Short mmCIF file of C-alpha atoms in Angstrom, two decimals:
data_model
loop_
_atom_site.label_atom_id
_atom_site.label_comp_id
_atom_site.label_asym_id
_atom_site.label_seq_id
_atom_site.Cartn_x
_atom_site.Cartn_y
_atom_site.Cartn_z
CA MET A 1 80.98 104.98 72.37
CA ASN A 2 83.88 107.37 72.55
CA SER A 3 82.75 108.50 76.00
CA LYS A 4 83.32 104.98 77.39
CA LEU A 5 87.05 104.73 76.67
CA GLU A 6 88.11 105.83 80.14
CA VAL A 7 85.61 103.51 81.83
CA LEU A 8 86.93 100.54 79.86
CA ARG A 9 90.52 101.44 80.67
CA GLN A 10 89.74 101.96 84.37
CA VAL A 11 88.28 98.46 84.71
CA GLY A 12 91.26 96.98 82.88
CA ILE A 13 89.68 95.87 79.60
CA SER A 14 92.40 94.85 77.14
CA HIS A 15 90.42 92.77 74.62
CA VAL A 16 86.99 93.18 73.05
CA VAL A 17 84.83 90.67 71.22
CA CYS A 18 82.62 92.80 68.98
CA ILE A 19 79.54 90.88 67.80
CA ARG A 20 77.35 92.44 65.16
CA GLN A 21 75.32 91.84 62.07
CA ASN A 22 76.54 93.44 58.83
CA ILE A 23 73.81 96.10 59.00
CA GLU A 24 75.00 97.11 62.50
CA ALA A 25 78.62 97.69 61.43
CA ASN A 26 78.24 101.47 61.49
CA PHE A 27 77.49 101.62 65.22
CA VAL A 28 78.80 98.29 66.60
CA ARG A 29 82.44 98.48 65.61
CA PRO A 30 85.97 98.69 67.00
CA ASN A 31 86.09 102.26 68.26
CA PHE A 32 89.50 102.07 69.93
CA PRO A 33 91.81 99.77 67.93
CA GLN A 34 94.84 101.59 69.30
CA HIS A 35 93.81 100.71 72.88
CA PHE A 36 92.29 97.21 72.68
CA ASN A 37 92.73 93.94 70.81
CA TYR A 38 89.55 93.15 68.90
CA LEU A 39 87.85 90.06 67.59
CA VAL A 40 85.03 91.18 65.28
CA LEU A 41 82.31 88.66 64.43
CA ASP A 42 79.51 89.10 61.94
CA VAL A 43 76.65 87.18 63.53
CA ALA A 44 72.95 87.75 62.94
CA ASP A 45 70.58 87.38 65.88
CA SER A 46 68.54 84.87 63.94
CA LEU A 47 67.11 81.45 64.76
CA THR A 48 68.93 80.02 61.73
CA GLU A 49 72.32 81.65 62.32
CA ASN A 50 75.12 79.11 62.75
CA ILE A 51 76.77 80.53 65.88
CA ILE A 52 78.42 77.25 66.86
CA THR A 53 81.16 77.84 64.27
CA HIS A 54 82.33 80.87 66.27
CA PHE A 55 82.74 79.04 69.61
CA PRO A 56 86.34 77.82 69.08
CA LYS A 57 87.73 81.18 67.92
CA VAL A 58 85.99 83.06 70.75
CA LYS A 59 87.35 80.58 73.31
CA ALA A 60 90.87 80.87 71.87
CA PHE A 61 90.66 84.69 71.90
CA ILE A 62 89.41 84.83 75.50
CA ASP A 63 91.92 82.21 76.68
CA SER A 64 94.76 84.14 75.06
CA CYS A 65 93.61 87.34 76.74
CA LEU A 66 93.25 85.76 80.18
CA ASN A 67 96.58 83.92 79.88
CA SER A 68 98.28 87.27 79.25
CA GLY A 69 96.63 88.83 82.32
CA GLY A 70 94.03 90.81 80.39
CA LYS A 71 90.28 91.28 80.67
CA VAL A 72 87.70 90.78 77.92
CA LEU A 73 84.50 92.58 77.10
CA LEU A 74 81.98 90.78 74.90
CA HIS A 75 79.58 93.23 73.36
CA GLY A 76 76.94 93.39 70.71
CA ASN A 77 74.04 95.69 70.08
CA ALA A 78 71.99 94.82 73.17
CA GLY A 79 74.10 92.26 75.06
CA ILE A 80 71.18 89.88 75.40
CA SER A 81 71.39 87.10 72.82
CA ARG A 82 74.58 86.82 70.74
CA SER A 83 77.17 87.90 73.31
CA ALA A 84 75.35 85.88 75.98
CA ALA A 85 75.39 82.74 73.81
CA LEU A 86 79.12 83.12 73.14
CA MET A 87 79.88 83.68 76.83
CA ILE A 88 77.75 80.68 77.81
CA ALA A 89 79.66 78.52 75.31
CA PHE A 90 82.98 79.74 76.75
CA ILE A 91 81.88 78.97 80.33
CA MET A 92 80.52 75.56 79.32
CA GLU A 93 83.70 74.51 77.58
CA THR A 94 86.14 76.01 80.06
CA TYR A 95 84.55 74.55 83.18
CA GLY A 96 82.83 71.44 81.78
CA LEU A 97 79.36 72.70 82.64
CA THR A 98 76.02 71.88 81.04
CA TYR A 99 74.12 74.53 79.12
CA ARG A 100 71.76 75.09 82.07
CA GLU A 101 74.59 75.44 84.59
CA ALA A 102 76.48 77.89 82.39
CA PHE A 103 73.31 79.83 81.58
CA HIS A 104 72.56 80.33 85.28
CA TYR A 105 76.17 81.32 85.97
CA VAL A 106 76.11 84.00 83.27
CA GLN A 107 72.58 85.11 84.19
CA GLN A 108 73.66 85.73 87.80
CA ARG A 109 76.11 88.29 86.42
CA ARG A 110 73.87 89.78 83.70
CA PHE A 111 70.24 89.19 84.54
CA CYS A 112 68.78 90.23 81.16
CA ILE A 113 70.42 87.56 78.97
CA ASN A 114 68.10 85.72 76.62
CA PRO A 115 69.82 83.81 73.81
CA ASN A 116 67.42 83.12 70.94
CA GLU A 117 66.03 79.58 70.62
CA GLY A 118 68.32 78.73 67.71
CA PHE A 119 71.37 79.62 69.80
CA VAL A 120 70.03 77.66 72.78
CA GLN A 121 69.54 74.59 70.59
CA GLN A 122 73.12 74.89 69.28
CA LEU A 123 74.50 75.33 72.81
CA MET A 124 72.70 72.17 73.92
CA GLU A 125 73.98 70.30 70.85
CA TYR A 126 77.50 71.51 71.70
CA GLU A 127 77.43 69.83 75.15
CA PRO A 128 78.52 66.32 74.08
CA ILE A 129 81.19 67.76 71.77
CA TYR A 130 83.00 69.90 74.31
CA LEU A 131 82.32 67.50 77.20
CA ALA A 132 84.15 64.73 75.33
CA ASN A 133 87.05 67.11 74.70
CA TYR A 134 86.94 68.39 78.28
CA GLN A 135 86.99 64.87 79.72
CA ALA A 136 89.81 63.83 77.38
CA ARG A 137 91.78 66.93 78.36
CA THR A 138 91.30 66.40 82.10
CA SER A 139 92.11 62.69 81.73
CA GLY A 140 95.22 63.66 79.79
CA GLU A 141 96.24 65.99 82.60
CA ARG A 142 95.88 63.13 85.09
CA LEU A 143 97.93 60.88 82.81
CA HIS A 144 100.60 63.53 82.52
CA GLN A 145 100.72 63.89 86.30
CA GLY A 146 101.42 60.19 86.69
CA GLY A 147 98.00 59.00 87.81
CA VAL A 148 97.88 55.98 85.52
CA LYS A 149 101.52 55.07 86.14
CA ARG A 150 100.91 55.06 89.89
CA ALA A 151 97.77 52.96 89.45
CA HIS A 152 99.73 50.48 87.31
CA GLU A 153 102.53 50.38 89.89
CA ASP A 154 99.98 49.72 92.65
CA GLU A 155 98.49 46.84 90.64
CA SER A 156 101.97 45.39 90.12
CA LYS A 157 102.62 45.54 93.86
CA ASP A 158 99.30 43.83 94.54
CA GLU A 159 100.19 41.06 92.06
CA LEU A 160 103.57 40.57 93.76
CA MET A 161 101.86 40.28 97.16
CA ASP A 162 99.43 37.67 95.82
CA THR A 163 102.25 35.37 94.60
#
């Protein structure tokens, strides 16, 4: 809504994820493209909608915003199902949480969330995918910081002491 521009600017919003179905495009749309960076997604709030395909681009968009010091607003028509599912996926992947943990985290901040059952199923199916990536990424960070090298050096010292 045009009346919300100042509110969004006052709270520091710099990026907006606009989630809508094609038939909602007239009222759920980028109203302020000169003020905010937008990611517009056409997603139906349907049990059969494949929302999982949007998870990587939403995460990349939010990460880019946060890395540049910005703030993101995810919004759809009601803010209950689609935007909640996308935020839950972001929280799951970013912090290595299960669906239930991320759901409760988001629900504590917006009590009325209720992703549809199709989205919930996809979020639960996404767990092993992002957890494997999350664990590989955190293991890689430990490797990069020298954790394995130090462990190998410690083993070599132990072997020298045994001889």
